[in-house]
Structures are given as C-alpha cells and as structure tokens.
Amino acid sequence: MLSAVRVAPEPPDDRERYRVVLPTDVSQVGELVDVVVDCCFGRTEASSRARFRLCTVVAEAVANAMLYGNENDPSRRVTVEIELHDDRVVISVSDEGEGFDPQALPDPTAPDAIELTTGRGLYMIHSLADHVAFNDRGNTIWITLSRC
Amino acid sequence: MAFSEARDPSGVVVVTVEGQLIVANRQELKQRLQDALDRGDRKFVLDFTPTAYIDSSGLGALVSVSRKVREAGGDLRLAGLNEDLRALFELTKLDTLFTIAATPAEALAGF
C-alpha cells in the first residue's frame, strides 16, 4: 500500500512537503493518484475541475516516468514529491532513466497525428497545468496547479 | 471492477468505464472490445458517466478500438463525458475522431 511520507521542511519557506516512492509498476498508478489527491486536498473543498486536472497530470506524469523514463524496468523507481502552497500545489515526478528532450516532441493534434495511439501525454500535461518545468537531464518534471 | 458490460435490446454492447481509463486498465478495455468483435458484435457505446479521468494511454486505447471496430464494419460511440472530459477530447482534437453523445440513451438512439 502506498503512502506519502512527510518530508522535513526546508528553508526559506518551510512548505509542507510529502514524498512517495514507488516501483515501476503501472498497476499502482491509480493508487498513487489517490494518495496525491488526498495529500493535496484531504478534507478541504476542491472544485471538480481542480481534482480532474490533478488526477490527470499526475497519472500522466507517473505513467511517462514508468514507461518511457524507466523503460518499464521494475527495478527502477519513481519518486513523486508534493509541495503545498496556500493557492497552488507543485508536483514533481522523477524517474531513474537517462532523460529526454522535452522540446523535441511533435504536435499530437496535427492532422497526420490524430489517429496515432501515443504522443499526447506531455501535450495534455502542458494544457492542463499552470506551469511545467524540467531539469536539464529531462528525468524530472515539475507541475504547478492552482488549488481552486 | 473497472468495466461493466450490458447489451441493449437492439444488440448494442454498452461498456461502462468506472473510475478512470489509464495505463493500468486500458489493455482490459481493448481486450473486452476485441472479445465482443470476435463474438460478432458490431455496435458499441462506451459510457463514461462514472469516469473521473482518462490519461493519454486511455485515449490511445480508444483510438485503437475505434479503428478496429471501424475496420470490422462496426460503429462505436462515446457517451456521458463530463465537462472536463469533453474539454480533454476537444483540446486533443479527438472530438473530431469520435461520435460523442451527451448520454448513453442519446447514443443508443443514434444507431
């Protein structure tokens, strides 16, 4: 059973932070999403839109980390960190792969791409999130979402 | 159970997607549709009324099953997408690929 572990706050802002580490096992993605949603919203009121955006981008980012970053290798792990702010949450997802160039992806809405079965994930994350960033290596993504 | 299946009196297979359609369960959906095609079924409604979210793997599975049904001479329609899911189909332009009805009843009436 997955659970989020509270991480010691770091200066200068002492934000509430949590971390979940899971193996590369796509069957756990749904449970991971539930854990993240519980961390971010708990018993607080959140709009259905906010929940939808969070569920979708987290599921997407973790699946990408498992399938592409970790190449579906069950010995590799995915680390999810959650940083809570008053008005937003920042989710980071890291894999143990070599990374990739997030700029080098084609447009999945192009007419010759519509009937492809892959290639929409990052586009969806960019479309639903308020802000997206990657580390230089390309194996960590940070996703910012407002809480309302 | 992520999916439930029923048959309309006119023979349309209605598959209801519970919770989410994501990387973990998209293969099950594909297998269900393939099994139905192998049985000779050709008309399908995918009911997303109880679905909270879909990831890109789920969307890819829908593209795949849509193509298989079409190639078999069948017809597959989507129904019950909430406002957020409908917006997702629009932003990915997949609303141009599928026949989407507001409700399962509306989808069934369209056959």
PDB file of C-alpha atoms in Angstrom:
ATOM      1  CA  MET A   1       0.000   0.000   0.000  1.00  0.00           C
ATOM      2  CA  LEU A   2       1.399   3.373  -0.997  1.00  0.00           C
ATOM      3  CA  SER A   3       1.610   6.273   1.412  1.00  0.00           C
ATOM      4  CA  ALA A   4       3.044   9.755   1.328  1.00  0.00           C
ATOM      5  CA  VAL A   5       5.803  10.447   3.807  1.00  0.00           C
ATOM      6  CA  ARG A   6       6.073  13.949   5.143  1.00  0.00           C
ATOM      7  CA  VAL A   7       9.455  15.439   4.344  1.00  0.00           C
ATOM      8  CA  ALA A   8      11.229  17.778   6.750  1.00  0.00           C
ATOM      9  CA  PRO A   9      10.546  21.371   5.731  1.00  0.00           C
ATOM     10  CA  GLU A  10      13.369  23.242   4.063  1.00  0.00           C
ATOM     11  CA  PRO A  11      14.167  26.937   4.420  1.00  0.00           C
ATOM     12  CA  PRO A  12      13.374  29.547   3.481  1.00  0.00           C
ATOM     13  CA  ASP A  13       9.683  28.856   3.166  1.00  0.00           C
ATOM     14  CA  ASP A  14       9.199  25.708   5.284  1.00  0.00           C
ATOM     15  CA  ARG A  15       6.499  24.463   2.916  1.00  0.00           C
ATOM     16  CA  GLU A  16       4.601  21.325   3.734  1.00  0.00           C
ATOM     17  CA  ARG A  17       6.197  18.597   1.601  1.00  0.00           C
ATOM     18  CA  TYR A  18       5.477  14.945   1.035  1.00  0.00           C
ATOM     19  CA  ARG A  19       7.235  12.193  -0.865  1.00  0.00           C
ATOM     20  CA  VAL A  20       6.081   8.890  -2.349  1.00  0.00           C
ATOM     21  CA  VAL A  21       8.495   6.392  -3.847  1.00  0.00           C
ATOM     22  CA  LEU A  22       7.102   3.569  -5.896  1.00  0.00           C
ATOM     23  CA  PRO A  23       8.430   0.837  -8.158  1.00  0.00           C
ATOM     24  CA  THR A  24       7.879   0.868 -11.895  1.00  0.00           C
ATOM     25  CA  ASP A  25       4.543  -0.936 -11.869  1.00  0.00           C
ATOM     26  CA  VAL A  26       1.696   0.648 -13.804  1.00  0.00           C
ATOM     27  CA  SER A  27      -0.870  -1.217 -11.713  1.00  0.00           C
ATOM     28  CA  GLN A  28      -0.023   1.193  -8.878  1.00  0.00           C
ATOM     29  CA  VAL A  29      -0.681   4.394 -10.785  1.00  0.00           C
ATOM     30  CA  GLY A  30      -4.312   4.630  -9.722  1.00  0.00           C
ATOM     31  CA  GLU A  31      -3.462   4.191  -6.053  1.00  0.00           C
ATOM     32  CA  LEU A  32      -0.667   6.750  -6.379  1.00  0.00           C
ATOM     33  CA  VAL A  33      -3.096   9.285  -7.791  1.00  0.00           C
ATOM     34  CA  ASP A  34      -5.419   8.716  -4.829  1.00  0.00           C
ATOM     35  CA  VAL A  35      -2.538   9.316  -2.400  1.00  0.00           C
ATOM     36  CA  VAL A  36      -1.537  12.544  -4.125  1.00  0.00           C
ATOM     37  CA  VAL A  37      -5.109  13.819  -4.227  1.00  0.00           C
ATOM     38  CA  ASP A  38      -5.500  13.070  -0.540  1.00  0.00           C
ATOM     39  CA  CYS A  39      -2.271  14.951   0.218  1.00  0.00           C
ATOM     40  CA  CYS A  40      -3.244  17.968  -1.827  1.00  0.00           C
ATOM     41  CA  PHE A  41      -6.914  18.272  -0.977  1.00  0.00           C
ATOM     42  CA  GLY A  42      -7.507  15.970   2.002  1.00  0.00           C
ATOM     43  CA  ARG A  43     -10.802  17.013   3.500  1.00  0.00           C
ATOM     44  CA  THR A  44     -10.673  20.510   2.039  1.00  0.00           C
ATOM     45  CA  GLU A  45     -13.095  21.659  -0.580  1.00  0.00           C
ATOM     46  CA  ALA A  46     -11.724  21.437  -4.068  1.00  0.00           C
ATOM     47  CA  SER A  47     -13.527  22.030  -7.328  1.00  0.00           C
ATOM     48  CA  SER A  48     -14.134  19.062  -9.579  1.00  0.00           C
ATOM     49  CA  ARG A  49     -12.035  20.859 -12.167  1.00  0.00           C
ATOM     50  CA  ALA A  50      -9.075  21.108  -9.790  1.00  0.00           C
ATOM     51  CA  ARG A  51      -9.367  17.424  -8.903  1.00  0.00           C
ATOM     52  CA  PHE A  52      -9.652  16.437 -12.562  1.00  0.00           C
ATOM     53  CA  ARG A  53      -6.553  18.421 -13.522  1.00  0.00           C
ATOM     54  CA  LEU A  54      -4.530  16.973 -10.640  1.00  0.00           C
ATOM     55  CA  CYS A  55      -5.594  13.367 -11.284  1.00  0.00           C
ATOM     56  CA  THR A  56      -4.918  13.607 -14.988  1.00  0.00           C
ATOM     57  CA  VAL A  57      -1.497  15.252 -14.884  1.00  0.00           C
ATOM     58  CA  VAL A  58      -0.241  13.022 -12.059  1.00  0.00           C
ATOM     59  CA  ALA A  59      -1.427   9.845 -13.778  1.00  0.00           C
ATOM     60  CA  GLU A  60       0.164  11.062 -16.973  1.00  0.00           C
ATOM     61  CA  ALA A  61       3.500  12.093 -15.497  1.00  0.00           C
ATOM     62  CA  VAL A  62       3.898   8.905 -13.470  1.00  0.00           C
ATOM     63  CA  ALA A  63       2.965   6.673 -16.409  1.00  0.00           C
ATOM     64  CA  ASN A  64       5.501   8.509 -18.571  1.00  0.00           C
ATOM     65  CA  ALA A  65       8.175   8.073 -15.907  1.00  0.00           C
ATOM     66  CA  MET A  66       7.485   4.349 -15.694  1.00  0.00           C
ATOM     67  CA  LEU A  67       7.040   3.514 -19.362  1.00  0.00           C
ATOM     68  CA  TYR A  68       9.489   5.874 -21.014  1.00  0.00           C
ATOM     69  CA  GLY A  69      11.843   7.165 -18.336  1.00  0.00           C
ATOM     70  CA  ASN A  70      12.352   3.852 -16.557  1.00  0.00           C
ATOM     71  CA  GLU A  71      11.632   1.823 -19.732  1.00  0.00           C
ATOM     72  CA  ASN A  72       9.161  -0.311 -17.771  1.00  0.00           C
ATOM     73  CA  ASP A  73      12.059  -1.752 -15.732  1.00  0.00           C
ATOM     74  CA  PRO A  74      10.537  -2.962 -12.440  1.00  0.00           C
ATOM     75  CA  SER A  75      13.866  -2.483 -10.658  1.00  0.00           C
ATOM     76  CA  ARG A  76      13.719   1.269 -11.256  1.00  0.00           C
ATOM     77  CA  ARG A  77      11.770   3.615  -9.043  1.00  0.00           C
ATOM     78  CA  VAL A  78       9.638   6.691  -9.498  1.00  0.00           C
ATOM     79  CA  THR A  79       9.763   9.441  -6.897  1.00  0.00           C
ATOM     80  CA  VAL A  80       6.821  11.816  -6.522  1.00  0.00           C
ATOM     81  CA  GLU A  81       7.142  14.908  -4.356  1.00  0.00           C
ATOM     82  CA  ILE A  82       4.266  17.170  -3.372  1.00  0.00           C
ATOM     83  CA  GLU A  83       4.775  20.734  -2.194  1.00  0.00           C
ATOM     84  CA  LEU A  84       1.735  22.507  -0.762  1.00  0.00           C
ATOM     85  CA  HIS A  85       1.238  26.260  -1.045  1.00  0.00           C
ATOM     86  CA  ASP A  86      -1.818  28.248   0.012  1.00  0.00           C
ATOM     87  CA  ASP A  87      -3.017  28.748  -3.538  1.00  0.00           C
ATOM     88  CA  ARG A  88      -1.249  26.000  -5.501  1.00  0.00           C
ATOM     89  CA  VAL A  89       0.455  22.650  -5.389  1.00  0.00           C
ATOM     90  CA  VAL A  90       3.722  21.737  -7.054  1.00  0.00           C
ATOM     91  CA  ILE A  91       4.161  18.101  -8.000  1.00  0.00           C
ATOM     92  CA  SER A  92       7.497  16.699  -9.119  1.00  0.00           C
ATOM     93  CA  VAL A  93       7.914  13.284 -10.713  1.00  0.00           C
ATOM     94  CA  SER A  94      11.377  11.793 -11.177  1.00  0.00           C
ATOM     95  CA  ASP A  95      12.488   8.610 -12.865  1.00  0.00           C
ATOM     96  CA  GLU A  96      15.860   6.820 -12.918  1.00  0.00           C
ATOM     97  CA  GLY A  97      16.305   6.907 -16.663  1.00  0.00           C
ATOM     98  CA  GLU A  98      18.638   8.815 -18.930  1.00  0.00           C
ATOM     99  CA  GLY A  99      16.181  11.636 -19.552  1.00  0.00           C
ATOM    100  CA  PHE A 100      14.902  13.107 -22.794  1.00  0.00           C
ATOM    101  CA  ASP A 101      14.491  16.390 -24.632  1.00  0.00           C
ATOM    102  CA  PRO A 102      11.002  17.686 -23.814  1.00  0.00           C
ATOM    103  CA  GLN A 103      11.237  20.186 -26.669  1.00  0.00           C
ATOM    104  CA  ALA A 104      11.626  17.504 -29.317  1.00  0.00           C
ATOM    105  CA  LEU A 105       8.071  16.200 -29.393  1.00  0.00           C
ATOM    106  CA  PRO A 106       5.677  16.582 -32.328  1.00  0.00           C
ATOM    107  CA  ASP A 107       2.221  18.136 -32.153  1.00  0.00           C
ATOM    108  CA  PRO A 108      -0.302  15.375 -31.426  1.00  0.00           C
ATOM    109  CA  THR A 109      -3.172  17.495 -32.746  1.00  0.00           C
ATOM    110  CA  ALA A 110      -1.714  17.699 -36.257  1.00  0.00           C
ATOM    111  CA  PRO A 111      -3.953  16.038 -38.874  1.00  0.00           C
ATOM    112  CA  ASP A 112      -1.430  13.260 -39.513  1.00  0.00           C
ATOM    113  CA  ALA A 113      -1.119  12.557 -35.779  1.00  0.00           C
ATOM    114  CA  ILE A 114      -4.763  12.393 -34.703  1.00  0.00           C
ATOM    115  CA  GLU A 115      -5.067   8.660 -35.295  1.00  0.00           C
ATOM    116  CA  LEU A 116      -1.848   7.795 -33.513  1.00  0.00           C
ATOM    117  CA  THR A 117      -2.277   5.899 -30.263  1.00  0.00           C
ATOM    118  CA  THR A 118       0.633   7.605 -28.489  1.00  0.00           C
ATOM    119  CA  GLY A 119       2.243  11.018 -28.205  1.00  0.00           C
ATOM    120  CA  ARG A 120      -0.399  13.021 -26.318  1.00  0.00           C
ATOM    121  CA  GLY A 121       0.893  12.825 -22.771  1.00  0.00           C
ATOM    122  CA  LEU A 122       3.127  15.892 -22.464  1.00  0.00           C
ATOM    123  CA  TYR A 123       0.718  17.946 -24.533  1.00  0.00           C
ATOM    124  CA  MET A 124      -2.040  17.085 -22.054  1.00  0.00           C
ATOM    125  CA  ILE A 125       0.140  17.985 -19.071  1.00  0.00           C
ATOM    126  CA  HIS A 126       1.080  21.341 -20.619  1.00  0.00           C
ATOM    127  CA  SER A 127      -2.552  22.045 -21.467  1.00  0.00           C
ATOM    128  CA  LEU A 128      -3.937  21.265 -18.009  1.00  0.00           C
ATOM    129  CA  ALA A 129      -1.161  22.600 -15.772  1.00  0.00           C
ATOM    130  CA  ASP A 130      -0.493  26.223 -14.848  1.00  0.00           C
ATOM    131  CA  HIS A 131       3.258  25.721 -15.254  1.00  0.00           C
ATOM    132  CA  VAL A 132       5.571  22.896 -16.314  1.00  0.00           C
ATOM    133  CA  ALA A 133       9.351  22.660 -15.969  1.00  0.00           C
ATOM    134  CA  PHE A 134      12.033  20.004 -16.446  1.00  0.00           C
ATOM    135  CA  ASN A 135      15.519  19.521 -15.098  1.00  0.00           C
ATOM    136  CA  ASP A 136      18.395  19.674 -17.582  1.00  0.00           C
ATOM    137  CA  ARG A 137      18.663  15.900 -17.844  1.00  0.00           C
ATOM    138  CA  GLY A 138      14.968  15.523 -18.570  1.00  0.00           C
ATOM    139  CA  ASN A 139      14.166  12.911 -15.919  1.00  0.00           C
ATOM    140  CA  THR A 140      12.317  15.207 -13.519  1.00  0.00           C
ATOM    141  CA  ILE A 141       9.195  17.204 -14.259  1.00  0.00           C
ATOM    142  CA  TRP A 142       7.647  19.869 -12.022  1.00  0.00           C
ATOM    143  CA  ILE A 143       3.952  20.583 -12.481  1.00  0.00           C
ATOM    144  CA  THR A 144       2.203  23.534 -10.847  1.00  0.00           C
ATOM    145  CA  LEU A 145      -1.569  23.550 -10.390  1.00  0.00           C
ATOM    146  CA  SER A 146      -3.785  26.051  -8.652  1.00  0.00           C
ATOM    147  CA  ARG A 147      -5.855  24.613  -5.828  1.00  0.00           C
ATOM    148  CA  CYS A 148      -9.138  26.061  -6.985  1.00  0.00           C
TER     149      CYS A 148
ATOM    150  CA  MET B   1     -14.009  -3.857 -11.408  1.00  0.00           C
ATOM    151  CA  ALA B   2     -13.073  -1.086 -13.889  1.00  0.00           C
ATOM    152  CA  PHE B   3     -15.630  -2.017 -16.560  1.00  0.00           C
ATOM    153  CA  SER B   4     -19.147  -3.342 -16.700  1.00  0.00           C
ATOM    154  CA  GLU B   5     -20.898  -4.554 -19.819  1.00  0.00           C
ATOM    155  CA  ALA B   6     -24.528  -4.804 -20.857  1.00  0.00           C
ATOM    156  CA  ARG B   7     -26.425  -5.468 -24.035  1.00  0.00           C
ATOM    157  CA  ASP B   8     -29.188  -3.178 -25.197  1.00  0.00           C
ATOM    158  CA  PRO B   9     -32.364  -4.905 -26.537  1.00  0.00           C
ATOM    159  CA  SER B  10     -31.322  -3.854 -30.030  1.00  0.00           C
ATOM    160  CA  GLY B  11     -27.986  -5.637 -29.633  1.00  0.00           C
ATOM    161  CA  VAL B  12     -25.742  -2.680 -28.900  1.00  0.00           C
ATOM    162  CA  VAL B  13     -22.997  -3.509 -26.411  1.00  0.00           C
ATOM    163  CA  VAL B  14     -22.705  -0.842 -23.722  1.00  0.00           C
ATOM    164  CA  VAL B  15     -19.416  -0.831 -21.817  1.00  0.00           C
ATOM    165  CA  THR B  16     -19.349   1.416 -18.759  1.00  0.00           C
ATOM    166  CA  VAL B  17     -15.971   2.760 -17.638  1.00  0.00           C
ATOM    167  CA  GLU B  18     -15.794   3.075 -13.835  1.00  0.00           C
ATOM    168  CA  GLY B  19     -13.398   5.495 -12.166  1.00  0.00           C
ATOM    169  CA  GLN B  20     -10.651   6.006 -14.685  1.00  0.00           C
ATOM    170  CA  LEU B  21      -9.270   4.822 -18.001  1.00  0.00           C
ATOM    171  CA  ILE B  22      -5.487   4.819 -17.621  1.00  0.00           C
ATOM    172  CA  VAL B  23      -2.336   2.889 -18.367  1.00  0.00           C
ATOM    173  CA  ALA B  24      -3.239   0.204 -15.826  1.00  0.00           C
ATOM    174  CA  ASN B  25      -6.584  -0.806 -17.300  1.00  0.00           C
ATOM    175  CA  ARG B  26      -6.526   0.270 -20.957  1.00  0.00           C
ATOM    176  CA  GLN B  27      -5.491  -3.212 -22.109  1.00  0.00           C
ATOM    177  CA  GLU B  28      -8.556  -4.704 -20.415  1.00  0.00           C
ATOM    178  CA  LEU B  29     -10.810  -2.346 -22.364  1.00  0.00           C
ATOM    179  CA  LYS B  30      -9.103  -3.267 -25.618  1.00  0.00           C
ATOM    180  CA  GLN B  31      -9.495  -6.967 -24.838  1.00  0.00           C
ATOM    181  CA  ARG B  32     -13.193  -6.576 -23.997  1.00  0.00           C
ATOM    182  CA  LEU B  33     -13.868  -4.879 -27.318  1.00  0.00           C
ATOM    183  CA  GLN B  34     -11.833  -7.479 -29.209  1.00  0.00           C
ATOM    184  CA  ASP B  35     -13.725 -10.301 -27.491  1.00  0.00           C
ATOM    185  CA  ALA B  36     -17.010  -8.661 -28.453  1.00  0.00           C
ATOM    186  CA  LEU B  37     -15.903  -8.259 -32.074  1.00  0.00           C
ATOM    187  CA  ASP B  38     -14.861 -11.909 -32.116  1.00  0.00           C
ATOM    188  CA  ARG B  39     -18.387 -12.800 -30.926  1.00  0.00           C
ATOM    189  CA  GLY B  40     -19.821 -10.886 -33.861  1.00  0.00           C
ATOM    190  CA  ASP B  41     -20.894  -7.720 -32.055  1.00  0.00           C
ATOM    191  CA  ARG B  42     -20.580  -4.620 -34.205  1.00  0.00           C
ATOM    192  CA  LYS B  43     -22.326  -1.780 -32.344  1.00  0.00           C
ATOM    193  CA  PHE B  44     -20.838  -0.281 -29.199  1.00  0.00           C
ATOM    194  CA  VAL B  45     -21.412   2.515 -26.742  1.00  0.00           C
ATOM    195  CA  LEU B  46     -18.669   3.390 -24.262  1.00  0.00           C
ATOM    196  CA  ASP B  47     -20.369   5.024 -21.275  1.00  0.00           C
ATOM    197  CA  PHE B  48     -18.124   7.444 -19.373  1.00  0.00           C
ATOM    198  CA  THR B  49     -20.782   8.707 -16.989  1.00  0.00           C
ATOM    199  CA  PRO B  50     -18.905   7.360 -13.897  1.00  0.00           C
ATOM    200  CA  THR B  51     -15.433   8.146 -15.265  1.00  0.00           C
ATOM    201  CA  ALA B  52     -13.349  10.705 -13.373  1.00  0.00           C
ATOM    202  CA  TYR B  53     -10.290  10.952 -15.606  1.00  0.00           C
ATOM    203  CA  ILE B  54      -8.553   9.480 -18.648  1.00  0.00           C
ATOM    204  CA  ASP B  55      -4.824   9.592 -19.375  1.00  0.00           C
ATOM    205  CA  SER B  56      -3.133   9.561 -22.760  1.00  0.00           C
ATOM    206  CA  SER B  57      -2.829   5.758 -22.652  1.00  0.00           C
ATOM    207  CA  GLY B  58      -6.578   5.600 -22.239  1.00  0.00           C
ATOM    208  CA  LEU B  59      -7.103   7.970 -25.143  1.00  0.00           C
ATOM    209  CA  GLY B  60      -4.721   5.846 -27.225  1.00  0.00           C
ATOM    210  CA  ALA B  61      -6.727   2.749 -26.383  1.00  0.00           C
ATOM    211  CA  LEU B  62      -9.904   4.495 -27.537  1.00  0.00           C
ATOM    212  CA  VAL B  63      -8.255   5.429 -30.845  1.00  0.00           C
ATOM    213  CA  SER B  64      -7.139   1.820 -31.243  1.00  0.00           C
ATOM    214  CA  VAL B  65     -10.511   0.220 -30.509  1.00  0.00           C
ATOM    215  CA  SER B  66     -12.288   2.772 -32.675  1.00  0.00           C
ATOM    216  CA  ARG B  67     -10.109   1.765 -35.608  1.00  0.00           C
ATOM    217  CA  LYS B  68     -10.661  -1.961 -35.001  1.00  0.00           C
ATOM    218  CA  VAL B  69     -14.417  -1.534 -34.819  1.00  0.00           C
ATOM    219  CA  ARG B  70     -14.428   0.589 -37.956  1.00  0.00           C
ATOM    220  CA  GLU B  71     -12.287  -1.928 -39.849  1.00  0.00           C
ATOM    221  CA  ALA B  72     -14.739  -4.669 -38.823  1.00  0.00           C
ATOM    222  CA  GLY B  73     -17.576  -2.641 -40.309  1.00  0.00           C
ATOM    223  CA  GLY B  74     -18.934  -1.634 -36.927  1.00  0.00           C
ATOM    224  CA  ASP B  75     -19.852   1.573 -35.125  1.00  0.00           C
ATOM    225  CA  LEU B  76     -18.532   2.787 -31.775  1.00  0.00           C
ATOM    226  CA  ARG B  77     -19.843   5.845 -29.935  1.00  0.00           C
ATOM    227  CA  LEU B  78     -18.830   7.589 -26.730  1.00  0.00           C
ATOM    228  CA  ALA B  79     -21.321   8.903 -24.196  1.00  0.00           C
ATOM    229  CA  GLY B  80     -21.571  10.531 -20.788  1.00  0.00           C
ATOM    230  CA  LEU B  81     -18.370  12.559 -20.887  1.00  0.00           C
ATOM    231  CA  ASN B  82     -18.467  15.192 -18.166  1.00  0.00           C
ATOM    232  CA  GLU B  83     -17.467  18.772 -18.878  1.00  0.00           C
ATOM    233  CA  ASP B  84     -13.795  18.187 -18.063  1.00  0.00           C
ATOM    234  CA  LEU B  85     -13.521  15.036 -20.167  1.00  0.00           C
ATOM    235  CA  ARG B  86     -15.313  16.691 -23.034  1.00  0.00           C
ATOM    236  CA  ALA B  87     -12.804  19.551 -22.870  1.00  0.00           C
ATOM    237  CA  LEU B  88      -9.969  16.996 -22.905  1.00  0.00           C
ATOM    238  CA  PHE B  89     -11.287  15.480 -26.119  1.00  0.00           C
ATOM    239  CA  GLU B  90     -11.565  18.941 -27.618  1.00  0.00           C
ATOM    240  CA  LEU B  91      -8.055  20.056 -26.688  1.00  0.00           C
ATOM    241  CA  THR B  92      -6.568  16.843 -28.125  1.00  0.00           C
ATOM    242  CA  LYS B  93      -8.829  17.205 -31.197  1.00  0.00           C
ATOM    243  CA  LEU B  94     -10.134  13.692 -30.560  1.00  0.00           C
ATOM    244  CA  ASP B  95     -13.659  15.081 -30.630  1.00  0.00           C
ATOM    245  CA  THR B  96     -13.194  15.070 -34.411  1.00  0.00           C
ATOM    246  CA  LEU B  97     -12.478  11.344 -34.423  1.00  0.00           C
ATOM    247  CA  PHE B  98     -15.390  10.046 -32.352  1.00  0.00           C
ATOM    248  CA  THR B  99     -19.171  10.307 -32.347  1.00  0.00           C
ATOM    249  CA  ILE B 100     -19.882  11.691 -28.874  1.00  0.00           C
ATOM    250  CA  ALA B 101     -23.331  11.761 -27.297  1.00  0.00           C
ATOM    251  CA  ALA B 102     -24.346  13.515 -24.109  1.00  0.00           C
ATOM    252  CA  THR B 103     -25.919  10.397 -22.641  1.00  0.00           C
ATOM    253  CA  PRO B 104     -25.957   6.654 -23.327  1.00  0.00           C
ATOM    254  CA  ALA B 105     -29.638   6.903 -24.244  1.00  0.00           C
ATOM    255  CA  GLU B 106     -28.826   9.503 -26.860  1.00  0.00           C
ATOM    256  CA  ALA B 107     -26.002   7.348 -28.227  1.00  0.00           C
ATOM    257  CA  LEU B 108     -28.259   4.297 -28.453  1.00  0.00           C
ATOM    258  CA  ALA B 109     -30.960   6.290 -30.187  1.00  0.00           C
ATOM    259  CA  GLY B 110     -28.476   7.270 -32.859  1.00  0.00           C
ATOM    260  CA  PHE B 111     -27.896   3.750 -34.170  1.00  0.00           C
TER     261      PHE B 111
END
